[in-house]
mmCIF file of C-alpha atoms and ligand atoms in Angstrom:
data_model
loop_
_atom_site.group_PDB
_atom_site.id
_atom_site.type_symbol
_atom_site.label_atom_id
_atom_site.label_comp_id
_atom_site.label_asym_id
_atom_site.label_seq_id
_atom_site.Cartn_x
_atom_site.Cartn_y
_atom_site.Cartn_z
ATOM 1 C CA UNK A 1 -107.215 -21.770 68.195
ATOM 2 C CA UNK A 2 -107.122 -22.817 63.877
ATOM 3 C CA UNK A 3 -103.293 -22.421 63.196
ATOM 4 C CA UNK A 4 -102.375 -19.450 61.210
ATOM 5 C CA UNK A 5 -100.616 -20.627 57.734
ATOM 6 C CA UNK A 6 -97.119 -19.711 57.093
ATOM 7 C CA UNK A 7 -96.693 -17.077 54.339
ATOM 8 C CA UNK A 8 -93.568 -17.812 51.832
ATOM 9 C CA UNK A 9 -93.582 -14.938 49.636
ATOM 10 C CA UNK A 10 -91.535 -14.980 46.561
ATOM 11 C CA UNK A 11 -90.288 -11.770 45.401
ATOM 12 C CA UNK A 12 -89.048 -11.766 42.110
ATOM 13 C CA UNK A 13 -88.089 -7.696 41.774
ATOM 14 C CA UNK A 14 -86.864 -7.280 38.127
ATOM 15 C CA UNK A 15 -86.456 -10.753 37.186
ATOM 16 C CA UNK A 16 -86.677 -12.891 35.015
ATOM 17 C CA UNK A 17 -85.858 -11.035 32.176
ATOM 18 C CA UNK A 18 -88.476 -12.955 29.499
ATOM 19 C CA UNK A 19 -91.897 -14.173 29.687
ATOM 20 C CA UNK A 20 -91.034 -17.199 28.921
ATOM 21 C CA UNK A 21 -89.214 -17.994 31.480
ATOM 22 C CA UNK A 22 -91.695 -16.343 34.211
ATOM 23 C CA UNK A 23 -94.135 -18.551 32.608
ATOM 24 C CA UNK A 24 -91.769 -21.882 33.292
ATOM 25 C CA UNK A 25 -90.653 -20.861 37.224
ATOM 26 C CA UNK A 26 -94.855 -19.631 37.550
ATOM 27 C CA UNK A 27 -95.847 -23.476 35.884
ATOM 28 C CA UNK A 28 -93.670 -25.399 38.207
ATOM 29 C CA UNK A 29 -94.340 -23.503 41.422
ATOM 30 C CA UNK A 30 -98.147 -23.942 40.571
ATOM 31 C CA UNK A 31 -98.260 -27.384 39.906
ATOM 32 C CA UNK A 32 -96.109 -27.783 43.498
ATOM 33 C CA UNK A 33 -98.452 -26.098 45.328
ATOM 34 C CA UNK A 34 -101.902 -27.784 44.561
ATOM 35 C CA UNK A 35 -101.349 -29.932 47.190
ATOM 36 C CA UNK A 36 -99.614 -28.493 50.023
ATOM 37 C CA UNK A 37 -101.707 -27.401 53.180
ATOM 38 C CA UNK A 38 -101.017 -24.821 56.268
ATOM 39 C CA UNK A 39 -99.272 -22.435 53.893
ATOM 40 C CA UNK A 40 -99.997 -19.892 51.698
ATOM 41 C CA UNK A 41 -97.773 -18.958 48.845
ATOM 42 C CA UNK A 42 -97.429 -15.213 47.165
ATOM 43 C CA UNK A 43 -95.902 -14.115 44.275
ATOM 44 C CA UNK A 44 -94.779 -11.067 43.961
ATOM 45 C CA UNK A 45 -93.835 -10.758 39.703
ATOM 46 C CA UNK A 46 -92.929 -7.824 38.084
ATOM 47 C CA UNK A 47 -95.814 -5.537 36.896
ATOM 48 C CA UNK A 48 -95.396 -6.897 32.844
ATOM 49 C CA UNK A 49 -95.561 -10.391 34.169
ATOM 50 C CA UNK A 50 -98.989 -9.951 36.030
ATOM 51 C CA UNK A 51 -100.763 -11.939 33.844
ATOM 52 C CA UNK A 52 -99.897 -15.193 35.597
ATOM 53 C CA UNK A 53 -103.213 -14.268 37.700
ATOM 54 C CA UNK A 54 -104.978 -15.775 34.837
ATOM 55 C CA UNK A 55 -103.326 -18.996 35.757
ATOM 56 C CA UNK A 56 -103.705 -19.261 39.012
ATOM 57 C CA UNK A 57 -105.987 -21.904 40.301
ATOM 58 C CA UNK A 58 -107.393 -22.512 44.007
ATOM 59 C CA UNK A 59 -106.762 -20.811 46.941
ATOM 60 C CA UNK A 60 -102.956 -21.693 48.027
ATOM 61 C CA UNK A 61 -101.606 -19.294 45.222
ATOM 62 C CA UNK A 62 -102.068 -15.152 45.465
ATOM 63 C CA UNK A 63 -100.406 -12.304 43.692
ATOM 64 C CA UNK A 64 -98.485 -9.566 44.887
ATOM 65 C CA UNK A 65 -97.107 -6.362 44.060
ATOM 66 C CA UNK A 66 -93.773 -5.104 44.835
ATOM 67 C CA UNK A 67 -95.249 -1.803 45.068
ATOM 68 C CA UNK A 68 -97.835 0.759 44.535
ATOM 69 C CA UNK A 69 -98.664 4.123 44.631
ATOM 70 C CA UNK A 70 -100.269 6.126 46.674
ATOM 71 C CA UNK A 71 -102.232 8.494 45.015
ATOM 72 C CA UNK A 72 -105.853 7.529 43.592
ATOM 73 C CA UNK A 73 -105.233 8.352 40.065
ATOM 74 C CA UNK A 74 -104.345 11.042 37.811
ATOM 75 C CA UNK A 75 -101.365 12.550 36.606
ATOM 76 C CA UNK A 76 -98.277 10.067 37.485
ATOM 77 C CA UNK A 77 -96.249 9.035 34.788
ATOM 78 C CA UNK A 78 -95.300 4.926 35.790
ATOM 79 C CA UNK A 79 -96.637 4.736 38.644
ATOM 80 C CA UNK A 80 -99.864 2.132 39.646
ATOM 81 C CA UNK A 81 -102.538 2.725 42.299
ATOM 82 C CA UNK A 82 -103.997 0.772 44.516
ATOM 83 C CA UNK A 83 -107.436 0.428 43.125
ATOM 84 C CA UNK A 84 -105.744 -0.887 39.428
ATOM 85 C CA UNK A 85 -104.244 -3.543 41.390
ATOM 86 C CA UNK A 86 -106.850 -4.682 43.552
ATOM 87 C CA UNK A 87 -108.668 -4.904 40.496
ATOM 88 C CA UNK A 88 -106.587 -6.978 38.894
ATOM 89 C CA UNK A 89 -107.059 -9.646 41.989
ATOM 90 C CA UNK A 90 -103.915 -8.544 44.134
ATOM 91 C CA UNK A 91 -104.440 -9.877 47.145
ATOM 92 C CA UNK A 92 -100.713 -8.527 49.259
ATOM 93 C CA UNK A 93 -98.643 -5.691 48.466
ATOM 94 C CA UNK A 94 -94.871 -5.257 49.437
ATOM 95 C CA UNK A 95 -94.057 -1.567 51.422
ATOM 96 C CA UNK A 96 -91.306 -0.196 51.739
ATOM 97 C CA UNK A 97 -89.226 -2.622 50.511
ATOM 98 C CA UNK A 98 -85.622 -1.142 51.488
ATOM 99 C CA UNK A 99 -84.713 -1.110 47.773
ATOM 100 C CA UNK A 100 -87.360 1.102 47.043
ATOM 101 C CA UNK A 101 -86.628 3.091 49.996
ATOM 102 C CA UNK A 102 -82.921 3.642 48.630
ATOM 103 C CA UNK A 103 -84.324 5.067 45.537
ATOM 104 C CA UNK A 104 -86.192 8.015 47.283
ATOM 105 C CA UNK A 105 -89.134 6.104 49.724
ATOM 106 C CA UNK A 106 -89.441 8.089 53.106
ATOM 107 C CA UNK A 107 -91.209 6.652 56.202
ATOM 108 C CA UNK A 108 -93.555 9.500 55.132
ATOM 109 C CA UNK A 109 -94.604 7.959 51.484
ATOM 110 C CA UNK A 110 -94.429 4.423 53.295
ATOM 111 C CA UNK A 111 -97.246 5.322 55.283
ATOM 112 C CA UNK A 112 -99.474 6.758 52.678
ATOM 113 C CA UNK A 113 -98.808 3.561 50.236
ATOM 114 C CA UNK A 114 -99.694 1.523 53.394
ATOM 115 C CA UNK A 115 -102.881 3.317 53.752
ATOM 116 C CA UNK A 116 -103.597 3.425 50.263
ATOM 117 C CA UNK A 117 -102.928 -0.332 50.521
ATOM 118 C CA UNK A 118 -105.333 -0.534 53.476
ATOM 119 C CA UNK A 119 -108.394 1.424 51.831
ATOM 120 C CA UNK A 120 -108.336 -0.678 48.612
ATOM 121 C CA UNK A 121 -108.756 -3.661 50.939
ATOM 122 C CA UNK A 122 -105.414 -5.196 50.417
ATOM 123 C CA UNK A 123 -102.969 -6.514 52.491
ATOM 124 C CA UNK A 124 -99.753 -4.789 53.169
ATOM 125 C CA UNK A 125 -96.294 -6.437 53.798
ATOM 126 C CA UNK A 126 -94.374 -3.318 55.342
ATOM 127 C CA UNK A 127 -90.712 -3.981 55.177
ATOM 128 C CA UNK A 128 -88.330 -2.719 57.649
ATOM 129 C CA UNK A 129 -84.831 -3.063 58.334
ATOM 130 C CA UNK A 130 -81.450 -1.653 58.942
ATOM 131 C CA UNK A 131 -78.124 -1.080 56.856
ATOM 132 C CA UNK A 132 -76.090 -1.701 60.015
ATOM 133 C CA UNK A 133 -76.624 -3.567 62.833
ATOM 134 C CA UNK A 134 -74.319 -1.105 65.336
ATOM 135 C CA UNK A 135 -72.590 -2.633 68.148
ATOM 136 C CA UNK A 136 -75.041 0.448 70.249
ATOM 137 C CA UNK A 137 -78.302 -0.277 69.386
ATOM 138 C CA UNK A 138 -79.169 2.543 67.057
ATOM 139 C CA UNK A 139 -80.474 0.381 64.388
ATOM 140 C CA UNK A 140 -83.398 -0.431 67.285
ATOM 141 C CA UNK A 141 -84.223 3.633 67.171
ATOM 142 C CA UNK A 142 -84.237 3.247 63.428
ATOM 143 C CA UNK A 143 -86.385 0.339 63.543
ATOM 144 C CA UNK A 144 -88.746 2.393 66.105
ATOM 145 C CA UNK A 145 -88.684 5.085 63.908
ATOM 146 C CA UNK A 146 -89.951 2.849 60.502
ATOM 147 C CA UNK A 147 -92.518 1.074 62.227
ATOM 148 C CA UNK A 148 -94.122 4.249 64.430
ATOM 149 C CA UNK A 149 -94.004 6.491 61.319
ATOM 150 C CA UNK A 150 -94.825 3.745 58.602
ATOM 151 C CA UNK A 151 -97.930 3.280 60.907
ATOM 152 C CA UNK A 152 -99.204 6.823 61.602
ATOM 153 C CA UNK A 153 -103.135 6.908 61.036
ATOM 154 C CA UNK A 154 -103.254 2.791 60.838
ATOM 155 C CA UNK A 155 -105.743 2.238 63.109
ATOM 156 C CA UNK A 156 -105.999 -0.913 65.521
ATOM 157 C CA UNK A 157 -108.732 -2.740 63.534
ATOM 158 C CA UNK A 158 -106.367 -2.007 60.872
ATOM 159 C CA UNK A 159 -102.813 -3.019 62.153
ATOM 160 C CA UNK A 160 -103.945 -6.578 63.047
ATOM 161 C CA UNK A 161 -104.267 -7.376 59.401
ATOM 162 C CA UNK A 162 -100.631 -5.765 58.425
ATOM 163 C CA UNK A 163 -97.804 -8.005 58.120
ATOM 164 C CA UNK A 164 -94.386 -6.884 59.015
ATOM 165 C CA UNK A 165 -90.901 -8.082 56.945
ATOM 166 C CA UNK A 166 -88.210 -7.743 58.571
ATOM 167 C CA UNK A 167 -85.297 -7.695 56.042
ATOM 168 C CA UNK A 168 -82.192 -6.561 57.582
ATOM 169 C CA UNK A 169 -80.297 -4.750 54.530
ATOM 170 C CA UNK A 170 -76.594 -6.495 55.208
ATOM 171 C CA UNK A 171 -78.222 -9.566 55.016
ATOM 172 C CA UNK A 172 -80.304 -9.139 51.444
ATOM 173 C CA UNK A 173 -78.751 -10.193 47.698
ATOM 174 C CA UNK A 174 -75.399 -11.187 46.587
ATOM 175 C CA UNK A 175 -73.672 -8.593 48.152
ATOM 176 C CA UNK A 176 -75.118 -9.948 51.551
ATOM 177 C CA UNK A 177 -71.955 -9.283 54.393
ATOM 178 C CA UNK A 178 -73.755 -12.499 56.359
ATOM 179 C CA UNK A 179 -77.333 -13.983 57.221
ATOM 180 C CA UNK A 180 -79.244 -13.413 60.377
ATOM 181 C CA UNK A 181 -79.314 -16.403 62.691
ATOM 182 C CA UNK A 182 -82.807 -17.181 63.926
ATOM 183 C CA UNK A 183 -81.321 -15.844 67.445
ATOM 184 C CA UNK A 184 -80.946 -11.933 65.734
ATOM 185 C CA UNK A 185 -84.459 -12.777 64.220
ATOM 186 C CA UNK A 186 -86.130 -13.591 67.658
ATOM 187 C CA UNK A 187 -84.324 -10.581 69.218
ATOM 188 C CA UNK A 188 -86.239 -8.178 66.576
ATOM 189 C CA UNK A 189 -89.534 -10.301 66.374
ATOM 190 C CA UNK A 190 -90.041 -9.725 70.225
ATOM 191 C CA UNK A 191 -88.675 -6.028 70.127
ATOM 192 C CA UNK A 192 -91.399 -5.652 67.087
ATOM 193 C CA UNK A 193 -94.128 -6.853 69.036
ATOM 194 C CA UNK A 194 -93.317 -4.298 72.017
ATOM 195 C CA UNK A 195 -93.584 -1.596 69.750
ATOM 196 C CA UNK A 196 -97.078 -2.802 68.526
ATOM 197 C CA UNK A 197 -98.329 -3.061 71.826
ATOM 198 C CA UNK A 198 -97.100 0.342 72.829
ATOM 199 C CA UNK A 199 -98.692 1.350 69.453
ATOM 200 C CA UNK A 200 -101.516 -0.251 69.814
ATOM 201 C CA UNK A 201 -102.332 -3.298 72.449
ATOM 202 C CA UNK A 202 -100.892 -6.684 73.483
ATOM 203 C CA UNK A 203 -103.747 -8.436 71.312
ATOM 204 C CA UNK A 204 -103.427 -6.298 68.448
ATOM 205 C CA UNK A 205 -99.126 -6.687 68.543
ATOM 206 C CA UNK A 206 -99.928 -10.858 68.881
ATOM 207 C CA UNK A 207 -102.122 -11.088 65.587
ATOM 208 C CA UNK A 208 -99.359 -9.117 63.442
ATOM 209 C CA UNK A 209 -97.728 -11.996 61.503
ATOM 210 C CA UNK A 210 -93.788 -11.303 61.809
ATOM 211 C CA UNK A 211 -91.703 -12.605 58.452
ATOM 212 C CA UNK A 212 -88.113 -12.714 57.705
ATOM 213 C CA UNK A 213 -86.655 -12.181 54.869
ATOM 214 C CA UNK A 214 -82.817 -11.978 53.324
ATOM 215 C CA UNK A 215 -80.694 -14.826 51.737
ATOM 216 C CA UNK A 216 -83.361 -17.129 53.012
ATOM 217 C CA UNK A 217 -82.322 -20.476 51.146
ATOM 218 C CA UNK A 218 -83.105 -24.275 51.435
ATOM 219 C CA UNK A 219 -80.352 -24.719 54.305
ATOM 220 C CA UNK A 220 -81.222 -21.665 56.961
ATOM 221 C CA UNK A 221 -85.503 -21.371 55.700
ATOM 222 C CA UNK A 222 -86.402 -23.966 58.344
ATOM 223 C CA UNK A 223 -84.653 -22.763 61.773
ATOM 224 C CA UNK A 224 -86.425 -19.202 61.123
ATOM 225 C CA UNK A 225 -89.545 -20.481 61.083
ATOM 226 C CA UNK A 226 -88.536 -23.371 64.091
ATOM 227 C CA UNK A 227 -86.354 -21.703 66.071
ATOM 228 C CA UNK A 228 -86.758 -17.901 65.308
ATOM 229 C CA UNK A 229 -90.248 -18.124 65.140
ATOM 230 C CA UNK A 230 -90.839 -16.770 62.134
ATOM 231 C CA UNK A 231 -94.601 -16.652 60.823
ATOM 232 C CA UNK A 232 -93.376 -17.049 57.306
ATOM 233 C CA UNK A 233 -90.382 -15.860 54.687
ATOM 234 C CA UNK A 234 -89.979 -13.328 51.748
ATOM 235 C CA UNK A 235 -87.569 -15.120 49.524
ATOM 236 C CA UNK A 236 -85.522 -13.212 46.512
ATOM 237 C CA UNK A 237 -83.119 -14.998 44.438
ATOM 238 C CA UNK A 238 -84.040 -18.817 45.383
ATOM 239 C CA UNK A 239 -87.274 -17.754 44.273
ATOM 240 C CA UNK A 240 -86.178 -17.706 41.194
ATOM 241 C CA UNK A 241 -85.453 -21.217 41.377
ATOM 242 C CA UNK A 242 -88.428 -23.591 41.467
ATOM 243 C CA UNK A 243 -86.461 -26.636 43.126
ATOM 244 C CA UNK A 244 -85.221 -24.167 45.573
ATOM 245 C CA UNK A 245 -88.255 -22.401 46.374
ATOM 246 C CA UNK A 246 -90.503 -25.644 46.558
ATOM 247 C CA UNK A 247 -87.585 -26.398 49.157
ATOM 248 C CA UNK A 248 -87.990 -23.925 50.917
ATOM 249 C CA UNK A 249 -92.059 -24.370 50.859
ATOM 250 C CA UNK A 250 -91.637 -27.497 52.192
ATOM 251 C CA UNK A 251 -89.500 -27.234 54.799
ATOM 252 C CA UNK A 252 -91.582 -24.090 56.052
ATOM 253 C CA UNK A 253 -94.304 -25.946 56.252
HETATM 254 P P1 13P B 1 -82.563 -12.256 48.708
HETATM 255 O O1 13P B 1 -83.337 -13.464 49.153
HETATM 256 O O2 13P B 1 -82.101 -12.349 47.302
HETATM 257 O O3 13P B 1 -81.458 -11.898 49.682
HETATM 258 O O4 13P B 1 -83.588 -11.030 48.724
HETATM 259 C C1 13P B 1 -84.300 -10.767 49.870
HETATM 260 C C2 13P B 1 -85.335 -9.749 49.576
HETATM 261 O O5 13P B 1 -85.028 -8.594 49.427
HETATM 262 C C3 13P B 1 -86.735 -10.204 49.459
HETATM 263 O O6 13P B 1 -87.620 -9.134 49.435
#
């Protein structure tokens, strides 16, 4: 079977705060990645900073969005759809990104931007993840909950082309209270691939590329792709940082 390439996505949310200096981190990342094989890089800039597309050369490079919405068009003051951005040569699209969710996004309008993703024949990276990982388990439930409700409607042809982040909340930005270990990742891949194949089959659950993301840096970005089994990262801050983030390429890879 052809290896599937590891996905580092770099998600810049409202950074950097000139053009300039999108255009710099953009110029070095893109001259890194000409050569590198078995991976596939995404950048996710904000919407002012799109035109980078213009830029980008080859195949290793794609855009992103941070978000969408899900409504074909009309009357939405600031939001995009789906069809202006696959138009504009997006290629992935992050879901429910759990900052998003904390300003307002139910499982309800993640699974209408995911379809609306779907139908414009992008590809959606549906984030999930928990504020609290309870000494119980309830943060499984919650889990359950965003993945079976995030997925209503997705049908199986579908849901093998979906890509799943997990980012657990306590372990995302500067506030971060710790990082997972690769362990807590492998725990979550397998219990996300049970749900899938409830959901939908075993085959289906195995082609759904898994990612982690959440203070993924140069020193832990290797053991969750080697020992957590990771099928690729979404990277905030240190993607910021074009010697970090080419570290982190190259040691995913
Ligand atoms: P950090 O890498 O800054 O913790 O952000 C993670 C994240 O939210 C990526 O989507």
């Amino acid at each position: 079977m052809k290896p599937v390439n590891k996905l580092i996505i770099a998600n810049w949310k409202m950074n950097p705060q000139k053009k300039t200096e999108a255009e710099a981190i953009f110029k070095d990342i893109s001259t890194f990645v000409k050569n590198i094989k078995n991976t596939e890089i995404i950048i996710c800039p904000p919407f002012p900073y799109f035109f980078i597309k213009d830029k980008i050369k080859g195949k290793k490079l794609k855009l992103g969005s941070q978000d969408v919405f899900y409504e074909k068009e009309g009357s939405h003051t600031g939001e995009v759809s789906a069809s202006m951005l696959k138009d504009f040569g997006v290629e992935y699209v992050l879901v429910g990104h759990s900052e998003r969710r904390s300003l307002g996004d139910t499982n309800d309008q993640v699974n209408k931007k995911i379809l609306a993703v779907i139908k414009s024949k992008m590809c959606p990276i549906f984030c999930i993840g928990e504020s609290e990982k309870d000494a119980n388990g309830f943060y499984l439930s919650f889990i359950k909950q965003q993945i079976t409700e995030g997925l209503l409607a997705v049908t199986k042809s579908q849901a093998k082309n979906i890509i799943i982040a997990y980012e657990p909340i306590w372990a995302i930005g500067s506030n971060a209270t710790r990082v997972a270990t690769p362990a807590e990742f492998t725990e979550i891949r397998i219990f996300i691939k049970k749900i899938l194949s409830d959901l939908y089959d075993i085959k289906t659950a195995s082609g759904v590329r898994i990612l982690y993301g959440g203070s993924v840096n140069p020193l832990n970005a290797e053991s969750f792709i080697k020992e957590g089994g990771a099928d690729g990262l979404l990277v905030g801050r240190d993607s910021l940082t074009p010697k970090k983030f080419i570290q982190i390429i190259n040691l995913a890879r």
